[in-house]
Amino acid sequence: MRIRTSYRHTMAAAYIGYVTQAIINNFAPLLFLTFSTAWDIPLTHVAVLVAVNFGVQITVDLACAPLVDRIGYRPCVVAAHLFAAAGLVGLGVFPQIFPSPFAGVIVAVVLYAIGGGLTEVLISPIVEACPTEHKEAEMSLLHSFYCWGHVFVILASTLFFTLCGIENWAILACLWAIVPLVNAVYFSLVPIRRLGEGAGEDSMPLSRLLRTGTFWLFIALMFCSGASEQAMSQWASAFAEAGLHVSKTVGDLAGPCMFAVLMGTARLVSARLERFVPVKTLMGICCGLCLASYLLAALSPWDVLSLVGCGLCGLSVGIMWPGTFSMASATCPRGGTALFALLALAGDVGCMGGPSVVGLATDHIAGGSLKVGMLIGCIFPILLALGLVIHSRARKR
């Protein structure tokens, strides 16, 4: 297979792109306690890094929607990986050279968040534009690599900290930068097509897309997908610690790591099933399983069963994000890059909003009971299922 002509290389570069996305979203949170202790700052200040990361990614999602088609996929996706590499190197270097170490971390996070936002906007349309069959299956397989990347980051970082000491985290940050740096070179060589190329179709204007009712339905589905996923994922560690009475390190492995493994497994399995079963049918089944997992986590009298609910949730939400992408692309084939950018924006807003709703419900409604707060989170899979019903009826009309 020649690298400049084979779209298998394009798909491989896209898979590594989502591993890069997993690195920039999940490596720094492993160091929050280290940052707080080393620089004597409260954890509430350190947690701002999450908001900075996703806030910048959301801004990039919104800003680049009308620009990517003009600039071109290749220069943008190469730049995305270079930003990610610069941010990861900066994470290890900037705290040593900035007057305020925490300010250096924030600058590094902004850099790699720009790369993350561009990656999220570009990778899915690049894969969608490849001349391959079974687009829904390809999309599920693509998004599974974010899950495997998440697991790999947790396991590899934990092993490095055990062998070399967590005080050498800056070295590991620079080592992680090798992944996007190599992939930037890879993306500069592989063949890349634009959406609609070869089909004689131009993308519809953004103004027309925004006036399409079905588009807003998919925006709602994407928001609920992100919220359903992260409302549980963000609290998985707490459930693991409470249910198994273990340390936070073990809790992180039993909670978020288990969630990511099962979510990745669901995407691999759905990539096979979608060749035979409509993606909307699979999403409907997963909505029911997701609701059941939230109810199990919230209502079970045994903490271990609540942890099982977390795992089932990871299994159920795996198809929601890529499935919505596939349905939207099939329904709005001329949506172009703007469609994927705005869907990614809605998904990121859901990823921020879901955990916030559960947290606020826990503090202000449930009197500190996380299980009752999780019961409020049931609204997201319910709304997602309702959106699928509305879409089905609209298609019949």
CSV table of N, CA and C in Angstrom, one decimal, residues 107-248:
chain,number,residue,atom,x,y,z
A,107,VAL,N,-1.3,28.3,29.6
A,107,VAL,CA,-0.9,28.5,28.2
A,107,VAL,C,-0.7,27.2,27.4
A,108,ALA,N,-0.1,26.2,28.1
A,108,ALA,CA,0.1,24.9,27.4
A,108,ALA,C,-1.3,24.3,27.1
A,109,VAL,N,-2.2,24.4,28.0
A,109,VAL,CA,-3.6,23.8,27.8
A,109,VAL,C,-4.3,24.5,26.7
A,110,VAL,N,-4.1,25.8,26.6
A,110,VAL,CA,-4.8,26.6,25.5
A,110,VAL,C,-4.2,26.1,24.1
A,111,LEU,N,-2.9,25.9,24.1
A,111,LEU,CA,-2.3,25.4,22.8
A,111,LEU,C,-2.8,24.1,22.4
A,112,TYR,N,-2.8,23.1,23.3
A,112,TYR,CA,-3.3,21.8,22.9
A,112,TYR,C,-4.8,21.7,22.8
A,113,ALA,N,-5.5,22.6,23.4
A,113,ALA,CA,-7.0,22.6,23.2
A,113,ALA,C,-7.3,23.1,21.8
A,114,ILE,N,-6.5,24.1,21.3
A,114,ILE,CA,-6.7,24.5,19.9
A,114,ILE,C,-6.6,23.3,19.0
A,115,GLY,N,-5.5,22.5,19.2
A,115,GLY,CA,-5.3,21.3,18.4
A,115,GLY,C,-6.5,20.3,18.6
A,116,GLY,N,-7.0,20.2,19.8
A,116,GLY,CA,-8.1,19.3,20.1
A,116,GLY,C,-9.3,19.7,19.4
A,117,GLY,N,-9.6,21.0,19.4
A,117,GLY,CA,-10.8,21.5,18.7
A,117,GLY,C,-10.8,21.3,17.2
A,118,LEU,N,-9.6,21.5,16.6
A,118,LEU,CA,-9.5,21.3,15.2
A,118,LEU,C,-9.6,19.8,14.9
A,119,THR,N,-8.9,19.0,15.7
A,119,THR,CA,-9.0,17.6,15.5
A,119,THR,C,-10.4,17.0,15.5
A,120,GLU,N,-11.2,17.5,16.5
A,120,GLU,CA,-12.6,17.0,16.6
A,120,GLU,C,-13.4,17.4,15.4
A,121,VAL,N,-13.2,18.6,14.9
A,121,VAL,CA,-13.9,19.1,13.7
A,121,VAL,C,-13.5,18.4,12.4
A,122,LEU,N,-12.3,18.0,12.3
A,122,LEU,CA,-11.7,17.5,11.0
A,122,LEU,C,-11.7,16.0,10.8
A,123,ILE,N,-11.5,15.3,11.9
A,123,ILE,CA,-11.3,13.8,11.7
A,123,ILE,C,-12.5,13.1,11.1
A,124,SER,N,-13.7,13.4,11.7
A,124,SER,CA,-14.9,12.7,11.3
A,124,SER,C,-15.2,13.0,9.8
A,125,PRO,N,-15.2,14.3,9.3
A,125,PRO,CA,-15.4,14.5,7.9
A,125,PRO,C,-14.4,13.9,7.0
A,126,ILE,N,-13.1,13.9,7.4
A,126,ILE,CA,-12.1,13.2,6.6
A,126,ILE,C,-12.4,11.7,6.4
A,127,VAL,N,-12.8,11.1,7.5
A,127,VAL,CA,-13.2,9.7,7.4
A,127,VAL,C,-14.5,9.5,6.6
A,128,GLU,N,-15.4,10.4,6.8
A,128,GLU,CA,-16.7,10.3,6.0
A,128,GLU,C,-16.4,10.5,4.5
A,129,ALA,N,-15.4,11.3,4.2
A,129,ALA,CA,-15.1,11.6,2.7
A,129,ALA,C,-14.3,10.4,2.1
A,130,CYS,N,-13.7,9.5,2.9
A,130,CYS,CA,-13.0,8.4,2.3
A,130,CYS,C,-13.9,7.5,1.5
A,131,PRO,N,-13.4,7.0,0.3
A,131,PRO,CA,-14.2,6.2,-0.5
A,131,PRO,C,-14.3,4.7,0.0
A,132,THR,N,-15.0,4.6,1.1
A,132,THR,CA,-15.2,3.3,1.8
A,132,THR,C,-16.7,3.0,1.9
A,133,GLU,N,-17.0,1.7,2.1
A,133,GLU,CA,-18.3,1.3,2.3
A,133,GLU,C,-18.6,1.2,3.8
A,134,HIS,N,-19.9,1.1,4.2
A,134,HIS,CA,-20.3,0.9,5.6
A,134,HIS,C,-19.8,2.1,6.4
A,135,LYS,N,-20.3,3.3,6.0
A,135,LYS,CA,-19.8,4.5,6.7
A,135,LYS,C,-20.1,4.5,8.2
A,136,GLU,N,-21.3,4.0,8.6
A,136,GLU,CA,-21.7,4.0,10.0
A,136,GLU,C,-20.7,3.1,10.8
A,137,ALA,N,-20.3,2.0,10.2
A,137,ALA,CA,-19.4,1.1,10.9
A,137,ALA,C,-18.0,1.8,11.0
A,138,GLU,N,-17.6,2.4,10.0
A,138,GLU,CA,-16.3,3.1,10.0
A,138,GLU,C,-16.3,4.2,11.1
A,139,MET,N,-17.4,4.9,11.2
A,139,MET,CA,-17.5,6.0,12.2
A,139,MET,C,-17.4,5.5,13.6
A,140,SER,N,-18.1,4.3,13.9
A,140,SER,CA,-18.0,3.7,15.2
A,140,SER,C,-16.6,3.2,15.5
A,141,LEU,N,-16.0,2.6,14.5
A,141,LEU,CA,-14.6,2.1,14.7
A,141,LEU,C,-13.7,3.3,15.0
A,142,LEU,N,-13.8,4.4,14.3
A,142,LEU,CA,-13.0,5.6,14.5
A,142,LEU,C,-13.1,6.1,15.9
A,143,HIS,N,-14.3,6.2,16.4
A,143,HIS,CA,-14.5,6.8,17.7
A,143,HIS,C,-14.1,5.8,18.8
A,144,SER,N,-14.0,4.6,18.5
A,144,SER,CA,-13.5,3.6,19.5
A,144,SER,C,-12.1,3.9,19.9
A,145,PHE,N,-11.3,4.5,19.0
A,145,PHE,CA,-9.9,4.7,19.2
A,145,PHE,C,-9.7,5.8,20.3
A,146,TYR,N,-10.7,6.7,20.5
A,146,TYR,CA,-10.7,7.6,21.6
A,146,TYR,C,-10.7,6.9,22.9
A,147,CYS,N,-11.6,5.9,23.0
A,147,CYS,CA,-11.7,5.1,24.2
A,147,CYS,C,-10.4,4.3,24.5
A,148,TRP,N,-9.9,3.7,23.5
A,148,TRP,CA,-8.6,2.9,23.7
A,148,TRP,C,-7.5,3.9,24.0
A,149,GLY,N,-7.5,5.0,23.4
A,149,GLY,CA,-6.5,6.0,23.8
A,149,GLY,C,-6.6,6.5,25.2
A,150,HIS,N,-7.8,6.6,25.7
A,150,HIS,CA,-8.1,7.0,27.1
A,150,HIS,C,-7.5,5.9,28.0
A,151,VAL,N,-7.8,4.7,27.7
A,151,VAL,CA,-7.3,3.6,28.6
A,151,VAL,C,-5.8,3.5,28.5
A,152,PHE,N,-5.2,3.7,27.3
A,152,PHE,CA,-3.8,3.7,27.2
A,152,PHE,C,-3.1,4.8,28.0
A,153,VAL,N,-3.7,6.0,28.0
A,153,VAL,CA,-3.1,7.1,28.7
A,153,VAL,C,-3.1,6.8,30.2
A,154,ILE,N,-4.2,6.3,30.7
A,154,ILE,CA,-4.3,6.0,32.1
A,154,ILE,C,-3.3,4.9,32.5
A,155,LEU,N,-3.3,3.8,31.8
A,155,LEU,CA,-2.4,2.7,32.1
A,155,LEU,C,-0.9,3.0,31.9
A,156,ALA,N,-0.6,3.6,30.8
A,156,ALA,CA,0.8,4.0,30.5
A,156,ALA,C,1.4,5.0,31.5
A,157,SER,N,0.5,6.0,31.8
A,157,SER,CA,0.9,7.0,32.8
A,157,SER,C,1.1,6.5,34.2
A,158,THR,N,0.2,5.6,34.6
A,158,THR,CA,0.3,5.0,35.9
A,158,THR,C,1.6,4.1,36.0
A,159,LEU,N,1.9,3.4,34.9
A,159,LEU,CA,3.1,2.6,34.9
A,159,LEU,C,4.3,3.5,35.0
A,160,PHE,N,4.3,4.6,34.2
A,160,PHE,CA,5.5,5.5,34.2
A,160,PHE,C,5.7,6.1,35.6
A,161,PHE,N,4.6,6.6,36.3
A,161,PHE,CA,4.7,7.2,37.6
A,161,PHE,C,5.2,6.1,38.6
A,162,THR,N,4.8,4.9,38.4
A,162,THR,CA,5.2,3.8,39.4
A,162,THR,C,6.7,3.6,39.2
A,163,LEU,N,7.2,3.5,38.0
A,163,LEU,CA,8.6,3.1,37.7
A,163,LEU,C,9.5,4.3,37.9
A,164,CYS,N,9.1,5.5,37.4
A,164,CYS,CA,10.0,6.7,37.4
A,164,CYS,C,9.7,7.7,38.4
A,165,GLY,N,8.6,7.6,39.1
A,165,GLY,CA,8.2,8.6,40.1
A,165,GLY,C,7.3,9.7,39.4
A,166,ILE,N,6.3,10.1,40.1
A,166,ILE,CA,5.4,11.1,39.6
A,166,ILE,C,6.1,12.5,39.5
A,167,GLU,N,7.2,12.7,40.2
A,167,GLU,CA,7.9,14.0,40.1
A,167,GLU,C,8.5,14.2,38.7
A,168,ASN,N,8.6,13.2,37.9
A,168,ASN,CA,9.1,13.3,36.6
A,168,ASN,C,8.0,13.4,35.5
A,169,TRP,N,6.9,13.9,35.9
A,169,TRP,CA,5.7,14.0,35.0
A,169,TRP,C,6.0,14.8,33.8
A,170,ALA,N,6.9,15.8,33.9
A,170,ALA,CA,7.2,16.7,32.8
A,170,ALA,C,7.9,15.9,31.6
A,171,ILE,N,8.7,14.9,32.0
A,171,ILE,CA,9.3,14.1,30.9
A,171,ILE,C,8.2,13.3,30.2
A,172,LEU,N,7.2,12.8,30.9
A,172,LEU,CA,6.2,12.0,30.3
A,172,LEU,C,5.3,12.9,29.3
A,173,ALA,N,5.1,14.2,29.8
A,173,ALA,CA,4.4,15.1,28.9
A,173,ALA,C,5.1,15.3,27.6
A,174,CYS,N,6.4,15.4,27.6
A,174,CYS,CA,7.1,15.6,26.3
A,174,CYS,C,7.1,14.3,25.5
A,175,LEU,N,7.1,13.1,26.2
A,175,LEU,CA,7.1,11.9,25.5
A,175,LEU,C,5.7,11.7,24.8
A,176,TRP,N,4.6,12.1,25.4
A,176,TRP,CA,3.3,12.0,24.8
A,176,TRP,C,3.2,12.9,23.6
A,177,ALA,N,4.0,14.0,23.5
A,177,ALA,CA,4.0,14.9,22.4
A,177,ALA,C,4.5,14.2,21.1
A,178,ILE,N,5.2,13.1,21.2
A,178,ILE,CA,5.7,12.4,20.0
A,178,ILE,C,4.5,11.9,19.2
A,179,VAL,N,3.4,11.5,19.8
A,179,VAL,CA,2.3,10.9,19.1
A,179,VAL,C,1.7,11.9,18.1
A,180,PRO,N,1.3,13.1,18.5
A,180,PRO,CA,0.8,14.1,17.5
A,180,PRO,C,1.9,14.6,16.5
A,181,LEU,N,3.1,14.7,17.0
A,181,LEU,CA,4.2,15.1,16.1
A,181,LEU,C,4.3,14.2,14.9
A,182,VAL,N,4.4,12.9,15.2
A,182,VAL,CA,4.5,11.9,14.2
A,182,VAL,C,3.3,11.9,13.3
A,183,ASN,N,2.1,12.0,13.9
A,183,ASN,CA,0.9,12.0,13.1
A,183,ASN,C,0.7,13.2,12.2
A,184,ALA,N,1.3,14.3,12.6
A,184,ALA,CA,1.3,15.5,11.7
A,184,ALA,C,2.1,15.2,10.4
A,185,VAL,N,3.2,14.5,10.5
A,185,VAL,CA,3.9,14.1,9.3
A,185,VAL,C,3.1,13.1,8.5
A,186,TYR,N,2.5,12.2,9.2
A,186,TYR,CA,1.6,11.1,8.5
A,186,TYR,C,0.5,11.8,7.7
A,187,PHE,N,-0.2,12.8,8.3
A,187,PHE,CA,-1.3,13.4,7.7
A,187,PHE,C,-0.8,14.3,6.5
A,188,SER,N,0.5,14.7,6.5
A,188,SER,CA,1.0,15.5,5.4
A,188,SER,C,1.2,14.6,4.2
A,189,LEU,N,1.2,13.3,4.3
A,189,LEU,CA,1.5,12.4,3.2
A,189,LEU,C,0.3,11.6,2.7
A,190,VAL,N,-0.7,11.3,3.6
A,190,VAL,CA,-1.8,10.4,3.1
A,190,VAL,C,-2.8,11.2,2.2
A,191,PRO,N,-3.5,10.4,1.4
A,191,PRO,CA,-4.5,11.1,0.5
A,191,PRO,C,-5.7,11.6,1.3
A,192,ILE,N,-6.2,12.8,1.1
A,192,ILE,CA,-7.4,13.3,1.8
A,192,ILE,C,-8.3,13.9,0.8
A,193,ARG,N,-9.6,13.5,0.9
A,193,ARG,CA,-10.7,14.0,0.0
A,193,ARG,C,-11.6,14.9,0.8
A,194,ARG,N,-12.2,15.8,0.1
A,194,ARG,CA,-13.2,16.7,0.7
A,194,ARG,C,-14.6,16.1,0.7
A,195,LEU,N,-15.4,16.4,1.6
A,195,LEU,CA,-16.8,15.9,1.6
A,195,LEU,C,-17.5,16.4,0.3
A,196,GLY,N,-18.1,15.4,-0.4
A,196,GLY,CA,-18.8,15.7,-1.7
A,196,GLY,C,-17.9,15.5,-2.9
A,197,GLU,N,-16.6,15.4,-2.7
A,197,GLU,CA,-15.7,15.2,-3.8
A,197,GLU,C,-16.0,13.9,-4.5
A,198,GLY,N,-16.1,14.0,-5.8
A,198,GLY,CA,-16.4,12.8,-6.6
A,198,GLY,C,-17.9,12.5,-6.8
A,199,ALA,N,-18.7,13.3,-6.0
A,199,ALA,CA,-20.1,13.1,-6.2
A,199,ALA,C,-20.8,14.3,-6.9
A,200,GLY,N,-20.0,15.3,-7.2
A,200,GLY,CA,-20.5,16.5,-7.9
A,200,GLY,C,-21.4,17.4,-7.0
A,201,GLU,N,-21.2,17.3,-5.7
A,201,GLU,CA,-22.1,18.1,-4.8
A,201,GLU,C,-21.3,19.1,-4.1
A,202,ASP,N,-21.8,20.3,-3.9
A,202,ASP,CA,-21.2,21.3,-3.1
A,202,ASP,C,-22.0,21.4,-1.8
A,203,SER,N,-21.2,21.8,-0.7
A,203,SER,CA,-21.9,21.9,0.6
A,203,SER,C,-22.9,23.1,0.5
A,204,MET,N,-24.0,22.9,1.3
A,204,MET,CA,-25.0,24.0,1.4
A,204,MET,C,-24.4,25.1,2.2
A,205,PRO,N,-24.9,26.4,1.9
A,205,PRO,CA,-24.4,27.5,2.7
A,205,PRO,C,-24.8,27.3,4.2
A,206,LEU,N,-23.9,27.9,5.1
A,206,LEU,CA,-24.2,27.7,6.5
A,206,LEU,C,-25.5,28.3,6.9
A,207,SER,N,-25.9,29.4,6.3
A,207,SER,CA,-27.2,30.0,6.6
A,207,SER,C,-28.4,29.1,6.3
A,208,ARG,N,-28.3,28.3,5.2
A,208,ARG,CA,-29.3,27.4,4.9
A,208,ARG,C,-29.3,26.2,5.9
A,209,LEU,N,-28.2,25.7,6.2
A,209,LEU,CA,-28.1,24.6,7.2
A,209,LEU,C,-28.7,25.0,8.5
A,210,LEU,N,-28.5,26.3,9.0
A,210,LEU,CA,-29.1,26.7,10.2
A,210,LEU,C,-30.6,26.9,10.2
A,211,ARG,N,-31.2,27.0,9.0
A,211,ARG,CA,-32.6,27.1,8.8
A,211,ARG,C,-33.3,25.7,8.7
A,212,THR,N,-32.5,24.7,8.7
A,212,THR,CA,-33.0,23.3,8.5
A,212,THR,C,-33.5,22.7,9.9
A,213,GLY,N,-34.7,22.4,10.0
A,213,GLY,CA,-35.2,21.9,11.3
A,213,GLY,C,-34.6,20.6,11.7
A,214,THR,N,-34.3,19.7,10.8
A,214,THR,CA,-33.6,18.4,11.1
A,214,THR,C,-32.2,18.6,11.7
A,215,PHE,N,-31.6,19.7,11.2
A,215,PHE,CA,-30.2,20.0,11.8
A,215,PHE,C,-30.3,20.3,13.2
A,216,TRP,N,-31.3,21.0,13.7
A,216,TRP,CA,-31.4,21.4,15.1
A,216,TRP,C,-31.8,20.2,15.9
A,217,LEU,N,-32.5,19.2,15.3
A,217,LEU,CA,-32.8,18.0,16.0
A,217,LEU,C,-31.5,17.2,16.3
A,218,PHE,N,-30.7,17.2,15.3
A,218,PHE,CA,-29.4,16.5,15.5
A,218,PHE,C,-28.5,17.2,16.5
A,219,ILE,N,-28.6,18.5,16.5
A,219,ILE,CA,-27.9,19.3,17.6
A,219,ILE,C,-28.3,18.8,19.0
A,220,ALA,N,-29.6,18.7,19.1
A,220,ALA,CA,-30.2,18.2,20.4
A,220,ALA,C,-29.7,16.8,20.7
A,221,LEU,N,-29.7,15.9,19.7
A,221,LEU,CA,-29.3,14.6,19.9
A,221,LEU,C,-27.8,14.5,20.3
A,222,MET,N,-27.0,15.4,19.7
A,222,MET,CA,-25.6,15.4,20.0
A,222,MET,C,-25.4,15.9,21.5
A,223,PHE,N,-26.1,17.0,21.9
A,223,PHE,CA,-26.0,17.5,23.2
A,223,PHE,C,-26.3,16.4,24.2
A,224,CYS,N,-27.4,15.6,24.0
A,224,CYS,CA,-27.8,14.6,24.9
A,224,CYS,C,-26.8,13.4,24.9
A,225,SER,N,-26.2,13.2,23.8
A,225,SER,CA,-25.2,12.1,23.7
A,225,SER,C,-24.0,12.4,24.6
A,226,GLY,N,-23.5,13.7,24.4
A,226,GLY,CA,-22.4,14.1,25.3
A,226,GLY,C,-22.7,14.1,26.7
A,227,ALA,N,-23.9,14.6,27.1
A,227,ALA,CA,-24.4,14.7,28.5
A,227,ALA,C,-24.6,13.3,29.1
A,228,SER,N,-25.2,12.4,28.3
A,228,SER,CA,-25.4,11.0,28.8
A,228,SER,C,-24.1,10.4,29.2
A,229,GLU,N,-23.1,10.6,28.3
A,229,GLU,CA,-21.7,10.0,28.5
A,229,GLU,C,-21.0,10.6,29.7
A,230,GLN,N,-20.9,11.9,29.7
A,230,GLN,CA,-20.0,12.5,30.7
A,230,GLN,C,-20.6,12.7,32.1
A,231,ALA,N,-22.0,12.7,32.1
A,231,ALA,CA,-22.6,12.8,33.4
A,231,ALA,C,-22.3,11.6,34.3
A,232,MET,N,-22.2,10.5,33.7
A,232,MET,CA,-21.8,9.3,34.4
A,232,MET,C,-20.3,9.1,34.5
A,233,SER,N,-19.6,9.4,33.4
A,233,SER,CA,-18.1,9.2,33.3
A,233,SER,C,-17.4,10.0,34.4
A,234,GLN,N,-17.8,11.3,34.5
A,234,GLN,CA,-17.1,12.1,35.5
A,234,GLN,C,-17.2,11.7,36.9
A,235,TRP,N,-18.3,10.9,37.2
A,235,TRP,CA,-18.5,10.5,38.6
A,235,TRP,C,-18.2,9.0,38.8
A,236,ALA,N,-17.6,8.4,37.8
A,236,ALA,CA,-17.3,6.9,37.9
A,236,ALA,C,-16.3,6.6,38.9
A,237,SER,N,-15.3,7.5,39.1
A,237,SER,CA,-14.2,7.3,40.1
A,237,SER,C,-14.8,7.3,41.5
A,238,ALA,N,-15.7,8.3,41.7
A,238,ALA,CA,-16.4,8.4,43.0
A,238,ALA,C,-17.2,7.1,43.4
A,239,PHE,N,-17.9,6.6,42.4
A,239,PHE,CA,-18.7,5.4,42.6
A,239,PHE,C,-17.7,4.2,42.9
A,240,ALA,N,-16.6,4.2,42.2
A,240,ALA,CA,-15.6,3.1,42.5
A,240,ALA,C,-15.0,3.1,43.9
A,241,GLU,N,-14.7,4.4,44.3
A,241,GLU,CA,-14.1,4.5,45.6
A,241,GLU,C,-15.1,4.2,46.7
A,242,ALA,N,-16.4,4.6,46.5
A,242,ALA,CA,-17.4,4.3,47.5
A,242,ALA,C,-17.8,2.8,47.5
A,243,GLY,N,-17.9,2.2,46.3
A,243,GLY,CA,-18.3,0.8,46.3
A,243,GLY,C,-17.3,-0.2,46.7
A,244,LEU,N,-16.0,0.1,46.4
A,244,LEU,CA,-15.0,-0.9,46.6
A,244,LEU,C,-14.1,-0.5,47.8
A,245,HIS,N,-14.3,0.7,48.3
A,245,HIS,CA,-13.5,1.2,49.4
A,245,HIS,C,-12.0,1.1,49.2
A,246,VAL,N,-11.6,1.7,48.0
A,246,VAL,CA,-10.2,1.6,47.6
A,246,VAL,C,-9.6,3.0,47.5
A,247,SER,N,-8.3,3.1,47.2
A,247,SER,CA,-7.7,4.4,47.0
A,247,SER,C,-8.1,5.0,45.7
A,248,LYS,N,-7.8,6.3,45.6
A,248,LYS,CA,-8.2,7.0,44.3
A,248,LYS,C,-7.5,6.4,43.1
